[in-house]
Amino acid sequence: MIKKQRAFLKWAGGKFKLIDTLTELLPEGQRLVEPFVGAGSVFLNTDYPSYLLCDINKDLINLYNIVKQDPEKYILAAKALFVPEMNQKEAYYKIRTEFNLITDPFVRSVYFLYMNRHGFNGLCRYNRKGGFNVPFGSYKKPYFPENELRAFSEKSQKAEFRCIGYEEAFDLTKKGDVVYCDPPYAPLSTTASFTTYVGTGFSLDDQALLARKSRHTALERNFPVLISNHDIPLTRELYHGAKFATIKVQRNISQKGSGRKKVDELMALYDDCYHSENG
């Protein structure tokens, strides 16, 4: 059994635990395109000749490009913050305040990893003014992912990282591509709405537009598009015409340990072969 590669970031909705199922569902192709790359677990645990990895989070894409280009310089700078005196509330909030004031890409990328590992639950969240606002996490000894950073940098030599929205990512697709979409999930209920980590959120209208874009792209350009989301009546309706697979997953982002329960996850595959056979 091949050892799975962990991402160096903690991430809400990360796909590490679903990799075995996902790799079975993802078709072969020349390039994997991810319009919502997140922590990159799918990228790290698949073997396509090349990758186009996109996200609207500028800090995330900036970080990935820096780790790709100069991992040793980055590791040296980031590791210096993973010391006991920096694992304190006052130190964390000082870094968070500086992060929200500075524009230097390298410093922001170093602070981003620090806050990801020292902040609450590894969340990545910004306020309406664009300020990072995740509270201190109070962990005994935050882990510094040195090996994971090097592995990411090595694998990323086959990847292009772009800070663009999903529509632009779809527009850059070409014959031979395989697309995997892991959008912010539709809420399980009207009270469980989770605001996405950038900007104003991913609305139900966005969910519908993504579904339509995925379906049309698969049909018009003749390559497969796989989407993951909560398995609820809404998503089954949105992804009509797709082939469905359902898997159980552990929800890892929850304030109460007792609130972490298994929920069904839907994998919807738009495949040109399927459509041509079924009309």
C-alpha positions as a printed NumPy array, in Angstrom:
array([[  0.   ,   0.   ,   0.   ],
       [  1.352,   3.396,  -1.024],
       [  1.783,   5.793,   1.876],
       [ -0.506,   8.795,   1.564],
       [  1.078,  12.243,   1.586],
       [ -0.35 ,  14.74 ,   4.048],
       [ -0.762,  18.415,   3.177],
       [  1.307,  20.897,   5.197],
       [ -1.774,  22.984,   6.019],
       [ -4.686,  22.084,   8.284],
       [ -7.852,  22.686,   6.3  ],
       [-11.604,  22.681,   6.861],
       [-13.072,  20.093,   4.508],
       [ -9.663,  18.677,   3.591],
       [ -9.833,  15.504,   1.502],
       [ -6.998,  13.454,   3.029],
       [ -9.347,  10.831,   4.502],
       [-11.211,  10.472,   1.203],
       [ -8.181,  10.022,  -1.023],
       [ -8.621,   6.28 ,  -1.577],
       [-12.214,   6.728,  -2.743],
       [-11.456,   9.863,  -4.734],
       [ -8.599,   8.296,  -6.669],
       [-10.88 ,   5.435,  -7.662],
       [-13.466,   7.883,  -9.018],
       [-11.077,  10.253, -10.8  ],
       [-10.579,   9.283, -14.453],
       [ -7.183,   9.264, -16.136],
       [ -6.042,  12.312, -18.054],
       [ -3.117,  14.509, -19.01 ],
       [ -3.777,  17.239, -16.442],
       [ -5.805,  17.53 , -13.254],
       [ -7.517,  20.91 , -12.871],
       [ -8.707,  21.897,  -9.387],
       [-10.697,  25.156,  -9.247],
       [-10.805,  24.892,  -5.403],
       [ -7.397,  23.474,  -4.469],
       [ -7.608,  24.042,  -0.699],
       [ -4.821,  22.227,   1.137],
       [ -3.952,  20.161,  -1.935],
       [ -4.499,  16.613,  -0.644],
       [ -5.909,  15.425,  -3.985],
       [ -3.011,  16.989,  -5.879],
       [ -0.487,  15.393,  -3.511],
       [ -1.969,  11.906,  -3.782],
       [ -2.633,  11.578,  -7.489],
       [ -0.194,  11.095, -10.35 ],
       [ -1.175,  13.195, -13.341],
       [  1.508,  14.462, -15.753],
       [  0.616,  18.049, -14.819],
       [ -1.723,  20.141, -12.676],
       [ -3.567,  23.458, -12.788],
       [ -4.403,  24.356,  -9.171],
       [ -6.593,  27.373,  -8.481],
       [ -8.152,  29.198,  -5.553],
       [ -9.534,  32.671,  -4.925],
       [ -7.501,  32.926,  -1.716],
       [ -4.544,  35.087,  -2.727],
       [ -2.595,  34.231,   0.445],
       [ -2.928,  30.517,  -0.252],
       [ -1.748,  30.691,  -3.871],
       [  1.07 ,  33.079,  -2.947],
       [  2.215,  30.621,  -0.274],
       [  2.172,  27.697,  -2.709],
       [  4.214,  29.563,  -5.31 ],
       [  6.826,  30.526,  -2.704],
       [  7.111,  26.942,  -1.394],
       [  7.389,  25.73 ,  -4.999],
       [ 10.181,  28.14 ,  -5.882],
       [ 12.316,  28.361,  -2.723],
       [ 11.357,  25.756,  -0.107],
       [ 14.545,  25.966,   1.989],
       [ 14.369,  29.736,   2.436],
       [ 10.721,  29.403,   3.388],
       [ 11.27 ,  26.52 ,   5.826],
       [ 14.06 ,  28.417,   7.59 ],
       [ 11.885,  31.516,   8.074],
       [  8.69 ,  29.687,   9.059],
       [ 10.364,  27.268,  11.471],
       [ 11.686,  30.198,  13.521],
       [  8.098,  30.953,  14.629],
       [  7.447,  27.414,  15.883],
       [  9.074,  27.937,  19.274],
       [  7.484,  27.922,  22.771],
       [  7.526,  31.689,  23.212],
       [  5.48 ,  32.103,  20.009],
       [  2.879,  29.58 ,  21.174],
       [  1.164,  32.128,  23.407],
       [ -1.986,  34.16 ,  22.959],
       [ -0.234,  37.542,  22.979],
       [  2.352,  36.438,  20.407],
       [ -0.348,  34.969,  18.154],
       [ -2.462,  38.116,  18.147],
       [  0.601,  40.276,  17.513],
       [  1.429,  38.184,  14.413],
       [ -2.213,  38.264,  13.301],
       [ -2.3  ,  42.065,  13.594],
       [  0.952,  42.387,  11.618],
       [ -0.345,  39.979,   8.972],
       [ -3.4  ,  42.169,   8.439],
       [ -1.241,  45.283,   8.006],
       [  1.595,  44.097,   5.776],
       [  1.656,  43.42 ,   2.043],
       [  5.045,  41.697,   1.644],
       [  4.229,  38.32 ,   0.001],
       [  7.014,  36.335,   1.676],
       [  6.297,  37.575,   5.204],
       [  2.563,  37.022,   4.727],
       [  3.243,  33.45 ,   3.586],
       [  5.355,  32.754,   6.693],
       [  2.696,  34.221,   8.99 ],
       [ -0.025,  32.296,   7.152],
       [  1.455,  28.914,   8.063],
       [  2.108,  30.058,  11.629],
       [ -1.545,  31.099,  12.067],
       [ -2.785,  27.962,  10.345],
       [ -0.997,  25.785,  12.895],
       [ -1.497,  27.98 ,  15.97 ],
       [ -5.025,  29.249,  15.247],
       [ -8.278,  27.573,  16.262],
       [ -8.974,  24.324,  14.416],
       [ -6.79 ,  25.275,  11.452],
       [ -9.54 ,  27.531,  10.161],
       [ -8.87 ,  30.092,   7.452],
       [-11.334,  32.924,   7.803],
       [-11.397,  36.632,   6.956],
       [-13.75 ,  39.431,   7.982],
       [-15.583,  41.638,   5.485],
       [-12.643,  44.041,   5.344],
       [-10.292,  41.197,   4.407],
       [ -8.682,  40.843,   7.836],
       [ -7.724,  37.373,   9.05 ],
       [ -9.791,  36.851,  12.222],
       [ -9.305,  33.268,  13.47 ],
       [ -8.731,  33.169,  17.268],
       [ -5.78 ,  31.562,  19.058],
       [ -5.985,  27.778,  19.27 ],
       [ -4.19 ,  27.01 ,  22.564],
       [ -2.391,  23.865,  21.372],
       [  0.292,  22.265,  23.495],
       [  2.924,  22.063,  20.758],
       [  1.908,  22.998,  17.208],
       [  3.484,  20.736,  14.611],
       [  5.918,  22.208,  12.104],
       [  5.367,  20.351,   8.784],
       [  8.929,  20.397,   7.457],
       [  8.775,  17.087,   5.589],
       [  5.347,  17.923,   4.185],
       [  6.633,  21.266,   2.896],
       [  9.492,  19.6  ,   1.046],
       [  7.208,  16.958,  -0.422],
       [  4.775,  19.644,  -1.562],
       [  7.572,  21.664,  -3.157],
       [  8.891,  18.633,  -5.03 ],
       [  5.472,  17.637,  -6.35 ],
       [  4.58 ,  21.22 ,  -7.254],
       [  7.221,  21.298,  -9.977],
       [  4.505,  19.64 , -12.084],
       [  1.907,  22.242, -11.098],
       [  0.796,  25.732, -12.014],
       [ -0.893,  27.744,  -9.253],
       [ -3.359,  30.474, -10.199],
       [ -5.347,  32.89 ,  -8.013],
       [ -8.606,  32.846,  -9.98 ],
       [-12.241,  31.883,  -9.484],
       [-13.743,  28.61 , -10.639],
       [-15.258,  30.108, -13.81 ],
       [-11.849,  31.288, -15.002],
       [-10.362,  27.92 , -14.088],
       [-12.953,  26.18 , -16.253],
       [-12.194,  28.59 , -19.097],
       [ -8.547,  27.481, -19.017],
       [ -9.408,  23.796, -19.458],
       [ -8.51 ,  21.888, -22.594],
       [ -8.812,  18.433, -24.133],
       [ -7.135,  15.78 , -21.987],
       [ -7.971,  17.527, -18.701],
       [ -9.799,  16.052, -15.731],
       [-11.541,  18.54 , -13.42 ],
       [-12.124,  17.978,  -9.701],
       [-14.284,  20.535,  -7.884],
       [-14.293,  20.69 ,  -4.089],
       [-16.345,  23.846,  -3.446],
       [-17.451,  25.198,  -0.063],
       [-20.202,  22.746,   0.799],
       [-23.926,  23.455,   0.714],
       [-25.307,  23.776,   4.264],
       [-26.858,  20.651,   5.777],
       [-29.654,  22.868,   7.077],
       [-30.633,  26.52 ,   6.99 ],
       [-29.074,  26.976,  10.439],
       [-25.805,  25.235,   9.546],
       [-24.668,  27.775,   6.981],
       [-20.886,  28.044,   6.937],
       [-19.434,  31.208,   5.465],
       [-16.53 ,  30.385,   3.229],
       [-13.04 ,  31.557,   4.017],
       [-12.778,  34.366,   1.447],
       [-15.071,  37.277,   0.785],
       [-18.829,  37.084,   1.059],
       [-19.301,  33.34 ,   0.917],
       [-20.435,  30.706,  -1.551],
       [-24.194,  31.088,  -1.887],
       [-26.803,  28.616,  -3.089],
       [-26.803,  30.539,  -6.37 ],
       [-23.067,  29.883,  -6.616],
       [-23.719,  26.174,  -6.024],
       [-26.215,  26.14 ,  -8.894],
       [-23.919,  28.094, -11.232],
       [-21.018,  25.747, -10.496],
       [-23.201,  22.712, -11.213],
       [-24.287,  24.192, -14.549],
       [-20.75 ,  25.173, -15.507],
       [-19.511,  21.664, -14.677],
       [-22.252,  19.945, -16.655],
       [-21.88 ,  22.159, -19.723],
       [-18.075,  21.973, -19.715],
       [-18.113,  18.161, -19.542],
       [-20.584,  17.967, -22.43 ],
       [-19.101,  20.639, -24.664],
       [-15.408,  19.894, -24.174],
       [-15.591,  16.128, -23.804],
       [-13.762,  15.555, -20.552],
       [-14.893,  14.46 , -17.076],
       [-15.75 ,  16.728, -14.145],
       [-16.032,  15.309, -10.625],
       [-17.677,  17.355,  -7.839],
       [-17.894,  16.617,  -4.123],
       [-20.502,  18.041,  -1.755],
       [-22.859,  17.069,   1.058],
       [-25.301,  14.362,   0.016],
       [-28.586,  16.215,   0.43 ],
       [-31.664,  16.554,  -1.823],
       [-30.457,  19.971,  -3.   ],
       [-27.129,  18.728,  -4.359],
       [-28.693,  15.666,  -5.994],
       [-31.057,  18.02 ,  -7.796],
       [-28.269,  20.466,  -8.732],
       [-26.075,  17.699, -10.156],
       [-28.775,  16.034, -12.238],
       [-27.399,  13.984, -15.096],
       [-24.24 ,  13.025, -13.206],
       [-23.239,   9.584, -11.975],
       [-23.46 ,   9.509,  -8.161],
       [-21.303,   7.779,  -5.574],
       [-21.874,   8.173,  -1.838],
       [-19.317,   7.808,   0.944],
       [-19.344,   8.323,   4.701],
       [-16.935,  10.897,   6.089],
       [-15.929,  12.252,   9.479],
       [-16.595,  15.943,   9.885],
       [-13.415,  17.311,  11.433],
       [-14.25 ,  20.97 ,  11.928],
       [-16.556,  21.168,  14.906],
       [-16.323,  23.086,  18.148],
       [-17.518,  20.092,  20.134],
       [-15.924,  16.699,  19.807],
       [-19.322,  15.101,  20.355],
       [-20.624,  17.06 ,  17.378],
       [-18.311,  15.276,  14.95 ],
       [-20.496,  12.75 ,  13.248],
       [-20.414,  10.843,  10.011],
       [-22.435,  12.392,   7.215],
       [-22.931,  11.215,   3.672],
       [-20.757,  12.852,   1.059],
       [-21.822,  12.947,  -2.568],
       [-19.42 ,  12.478,  -5.483],
       [-21.021,  13.562,  -8.756],
       [-19.252,  12.671, -11.998],
       [-20.12 ,  14.345, -15.275],
       [-18.712,  12.098, -17.949],
       [-19.154,  12.61 , -21.695],
       [-19.445,   8.83 , -22.271],
       [-22.285,   8.611, -19.769],
       [-24.21 ,  11.417, -21.459],
       [-23.768,  10.072, -24.965],
       [-25.119,   6.701, -23.862],
       [-28.011,   8.022, -21.77 ],
       [-29.093,  11.048, -23.741]])
